[in-house]
Coordinates of C-alpha atoms and ligand atoms in Angstrom, one line a residue:
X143 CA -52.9 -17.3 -223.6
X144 CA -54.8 -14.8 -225.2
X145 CA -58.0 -14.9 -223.8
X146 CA -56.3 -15.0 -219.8
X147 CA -58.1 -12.9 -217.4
X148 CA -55.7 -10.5 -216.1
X149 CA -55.9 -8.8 -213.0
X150 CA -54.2 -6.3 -211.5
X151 CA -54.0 -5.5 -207.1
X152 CA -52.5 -2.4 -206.7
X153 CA -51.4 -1.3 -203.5
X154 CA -48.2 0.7 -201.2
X155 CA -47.3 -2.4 -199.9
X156 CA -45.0 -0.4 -197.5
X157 CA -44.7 -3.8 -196.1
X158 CA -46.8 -6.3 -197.6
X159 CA -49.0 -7.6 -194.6
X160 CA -50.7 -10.9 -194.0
X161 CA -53.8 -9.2 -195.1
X162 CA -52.4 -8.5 -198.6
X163 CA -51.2 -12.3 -198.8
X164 CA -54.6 -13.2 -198.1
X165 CA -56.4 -11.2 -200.5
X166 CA -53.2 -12.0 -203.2
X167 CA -54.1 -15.6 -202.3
X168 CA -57.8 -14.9 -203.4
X169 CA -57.3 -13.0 -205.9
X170 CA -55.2 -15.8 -207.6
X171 CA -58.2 -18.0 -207.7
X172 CA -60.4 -15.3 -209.2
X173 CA -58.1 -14.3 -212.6
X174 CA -55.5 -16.5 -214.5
X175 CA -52.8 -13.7 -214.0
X176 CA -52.5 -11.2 -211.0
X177 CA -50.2 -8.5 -211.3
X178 CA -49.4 -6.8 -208.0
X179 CA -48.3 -3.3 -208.9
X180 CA -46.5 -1.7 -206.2
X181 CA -47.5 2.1 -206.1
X182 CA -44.0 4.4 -205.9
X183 CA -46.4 7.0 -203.6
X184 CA -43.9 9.2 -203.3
X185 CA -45.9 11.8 -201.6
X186 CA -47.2 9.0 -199.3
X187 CA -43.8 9.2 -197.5
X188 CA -43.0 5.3 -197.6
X189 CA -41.0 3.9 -194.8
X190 CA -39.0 1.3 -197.7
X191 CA -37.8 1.9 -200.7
X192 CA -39.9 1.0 -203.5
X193 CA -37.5 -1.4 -204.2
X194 CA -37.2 -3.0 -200.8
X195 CA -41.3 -3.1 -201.0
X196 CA -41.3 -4.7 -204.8
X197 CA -37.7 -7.0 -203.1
X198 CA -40.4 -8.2 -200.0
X199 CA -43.6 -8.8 -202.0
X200 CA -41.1 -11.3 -204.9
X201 CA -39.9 -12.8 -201.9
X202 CA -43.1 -13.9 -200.6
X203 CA -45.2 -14.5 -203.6
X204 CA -42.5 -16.9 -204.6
X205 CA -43.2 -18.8 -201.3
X206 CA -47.5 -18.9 -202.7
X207 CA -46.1 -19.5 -206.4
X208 CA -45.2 -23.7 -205.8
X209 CA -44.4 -23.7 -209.2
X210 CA -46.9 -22.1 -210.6
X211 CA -45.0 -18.8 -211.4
X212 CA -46.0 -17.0 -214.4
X213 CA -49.6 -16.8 -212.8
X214 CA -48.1 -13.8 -210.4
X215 CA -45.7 -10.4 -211.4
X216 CA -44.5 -7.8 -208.8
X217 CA -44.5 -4.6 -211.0
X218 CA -44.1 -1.0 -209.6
X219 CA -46.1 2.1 -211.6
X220 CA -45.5 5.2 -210.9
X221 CA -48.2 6.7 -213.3
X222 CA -51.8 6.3 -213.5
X223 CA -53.6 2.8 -212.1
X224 CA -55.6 3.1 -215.1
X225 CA -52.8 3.8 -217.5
X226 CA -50.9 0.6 -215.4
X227 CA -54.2 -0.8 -216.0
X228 CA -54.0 -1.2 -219.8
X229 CA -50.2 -1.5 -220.5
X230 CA -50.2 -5.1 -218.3
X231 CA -53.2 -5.9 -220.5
X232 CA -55.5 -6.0 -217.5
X233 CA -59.6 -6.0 -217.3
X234 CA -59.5 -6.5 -213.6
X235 CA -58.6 -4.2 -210.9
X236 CA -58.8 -6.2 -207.2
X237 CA -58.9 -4.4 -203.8
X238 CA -59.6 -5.5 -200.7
X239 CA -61.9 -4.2 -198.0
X240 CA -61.5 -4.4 -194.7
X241 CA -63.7 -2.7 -192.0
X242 CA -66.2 -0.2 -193.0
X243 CA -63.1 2.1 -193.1
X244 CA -61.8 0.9 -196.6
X245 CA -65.5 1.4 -197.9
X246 CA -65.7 5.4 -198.7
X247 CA -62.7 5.3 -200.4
X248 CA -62.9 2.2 -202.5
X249 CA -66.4 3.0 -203.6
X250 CA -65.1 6.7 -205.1
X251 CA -61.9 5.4 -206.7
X252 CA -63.8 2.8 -208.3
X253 CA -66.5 4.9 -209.7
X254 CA -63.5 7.6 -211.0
X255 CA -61.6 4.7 -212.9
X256 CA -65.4 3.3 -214.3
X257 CA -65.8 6.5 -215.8
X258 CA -62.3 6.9 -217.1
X259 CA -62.3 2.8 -218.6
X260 CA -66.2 1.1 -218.4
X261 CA -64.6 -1.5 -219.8
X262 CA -62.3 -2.4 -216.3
X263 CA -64.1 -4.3 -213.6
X264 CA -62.9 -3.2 -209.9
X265 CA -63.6 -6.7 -207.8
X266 CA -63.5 -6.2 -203.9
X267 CA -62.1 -9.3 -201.9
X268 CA -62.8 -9.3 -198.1
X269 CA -60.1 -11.0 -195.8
X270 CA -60.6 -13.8 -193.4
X271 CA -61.9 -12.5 -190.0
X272 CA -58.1 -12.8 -188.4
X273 CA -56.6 -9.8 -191.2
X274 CA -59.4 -7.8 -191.1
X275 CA -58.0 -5.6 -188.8
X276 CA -54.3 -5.5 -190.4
X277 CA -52.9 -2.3 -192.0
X278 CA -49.6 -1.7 -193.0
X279 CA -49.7 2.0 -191.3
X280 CA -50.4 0.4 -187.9
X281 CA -48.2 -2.0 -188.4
X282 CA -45.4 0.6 -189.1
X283 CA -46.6 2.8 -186.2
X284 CA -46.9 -0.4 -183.5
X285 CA -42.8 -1.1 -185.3
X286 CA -41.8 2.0 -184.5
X287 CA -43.0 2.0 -181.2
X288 CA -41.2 -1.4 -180.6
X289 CA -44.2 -3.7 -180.3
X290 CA -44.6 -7.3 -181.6
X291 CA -45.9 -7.1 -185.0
X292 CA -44.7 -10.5 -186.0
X293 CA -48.4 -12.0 -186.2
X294 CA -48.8 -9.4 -188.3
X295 CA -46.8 -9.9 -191.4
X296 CA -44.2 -13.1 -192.8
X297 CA -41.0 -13.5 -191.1
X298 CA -38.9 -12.1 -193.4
X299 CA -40.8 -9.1 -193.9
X300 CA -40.6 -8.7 -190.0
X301 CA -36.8 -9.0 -189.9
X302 CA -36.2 -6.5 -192.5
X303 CA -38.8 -4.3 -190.3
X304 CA -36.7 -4.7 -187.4
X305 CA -33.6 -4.1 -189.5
X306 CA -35.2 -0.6 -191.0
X307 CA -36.6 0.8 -187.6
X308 CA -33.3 0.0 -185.8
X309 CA -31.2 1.7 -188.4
X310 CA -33.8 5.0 -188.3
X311 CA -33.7 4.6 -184.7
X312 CA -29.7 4.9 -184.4
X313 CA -29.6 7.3 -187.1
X314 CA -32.1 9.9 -184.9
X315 CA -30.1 9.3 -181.6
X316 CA -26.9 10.3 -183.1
Ligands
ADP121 P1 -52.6 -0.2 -196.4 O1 -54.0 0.4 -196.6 O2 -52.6 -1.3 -195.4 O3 -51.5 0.8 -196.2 P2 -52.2 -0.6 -199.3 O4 -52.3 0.8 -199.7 O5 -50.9 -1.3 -199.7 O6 -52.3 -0.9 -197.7 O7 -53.4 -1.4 -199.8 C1 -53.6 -2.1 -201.0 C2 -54.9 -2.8 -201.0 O8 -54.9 -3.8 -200.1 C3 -56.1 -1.9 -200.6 O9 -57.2 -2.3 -201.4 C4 -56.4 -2.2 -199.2 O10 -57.7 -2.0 -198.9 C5 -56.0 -3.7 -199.2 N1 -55.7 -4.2 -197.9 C6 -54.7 -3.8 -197.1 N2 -54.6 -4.5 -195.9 C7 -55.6 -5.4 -196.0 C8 -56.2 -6.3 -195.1 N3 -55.7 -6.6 -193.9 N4 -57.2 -7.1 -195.5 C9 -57.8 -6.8 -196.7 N5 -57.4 -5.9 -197.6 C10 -56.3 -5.2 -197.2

């Protein structure tokens, strides 16, 4: 397919969250290929692996894929977005937005990356109301803290959340 519109939602995904199912979701009906590239954001400090992270995201896009699998890759980049950009072949660069907060942020990056490539499109999807308020860093923090986040993200991403703060947990008592 040589004239497929290829998009690319990048991300920490450190875990994936309802709220980045929900913009993958959109994003699928927007481009003919999405590529989720999982960030390594080293410096970022990521409580999984960016295995684990790239392990969680396959796990669940297979469960949106119903059979319709070449339309979505889970690929981690460790260099530039813009440089992952062009070796997937991409035009497209997807972000969501939630509250205002997002909005500073989003607005500079994509303005940096239009001057670097004119020629890639940053798209901005919004979330339905109920993910809005979802990040992965809370959802981390509320973890640690041993509240519920299972509303929060799929079920197998909350078991290996439970999994990974109980292990940390044990580790610092010892
Ligand atoms: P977070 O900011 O939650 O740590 P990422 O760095 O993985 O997440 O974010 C990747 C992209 O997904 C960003 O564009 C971010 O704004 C978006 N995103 C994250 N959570 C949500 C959400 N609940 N609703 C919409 N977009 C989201």
């Amino acid at each position: 397919m040589s004239n497929a519109r290829v998009g690319v939602y990048p991300g920490t995904f450190d875990p994936v969250t309802n709220g980045h199912m929900d913009i993958i979701d959109r994003a699928t009906r927007i481009v003919d290929q999405l590529v989720i590239g999982v960030a390594v954001n080293a410096g970022k400090g990521p409580l999984f692996s960016l295995d684990e992270r790239v392990e969680m995201l396959e796990e669940e896009v297979s469960r949106l894929r119903n059979g319709d699998g070449s339309r979505i890759r889970v690929r981690p980049f460790s260099n530039l977005l813009m440089h992952f950009v062009e070796e997937v072949g991409a035009t497209i660069i997807l972000r969501g937005l939630r509250a205002v907060s997002d909005f500073e942020y989003e607005f500079q990056m994509a303005g940096m990356n239009r001057k670097l490539y004119p020629d890639v499109e940053t798209v901005f999807l919004t979330p339905a109301d109920e993910y809005m308020f979802i990040s992965a860093t809370m959802v981390r923090e509320i973890a640690r803290l041993g509240g519920d986040v299972s509303k929060f993200v799929q079920p197998g991403v909350y078991d290996r959340l439970c999994l990974k703060i109980n292990k940390q947990q044990n580790v610092t008592r010892k």
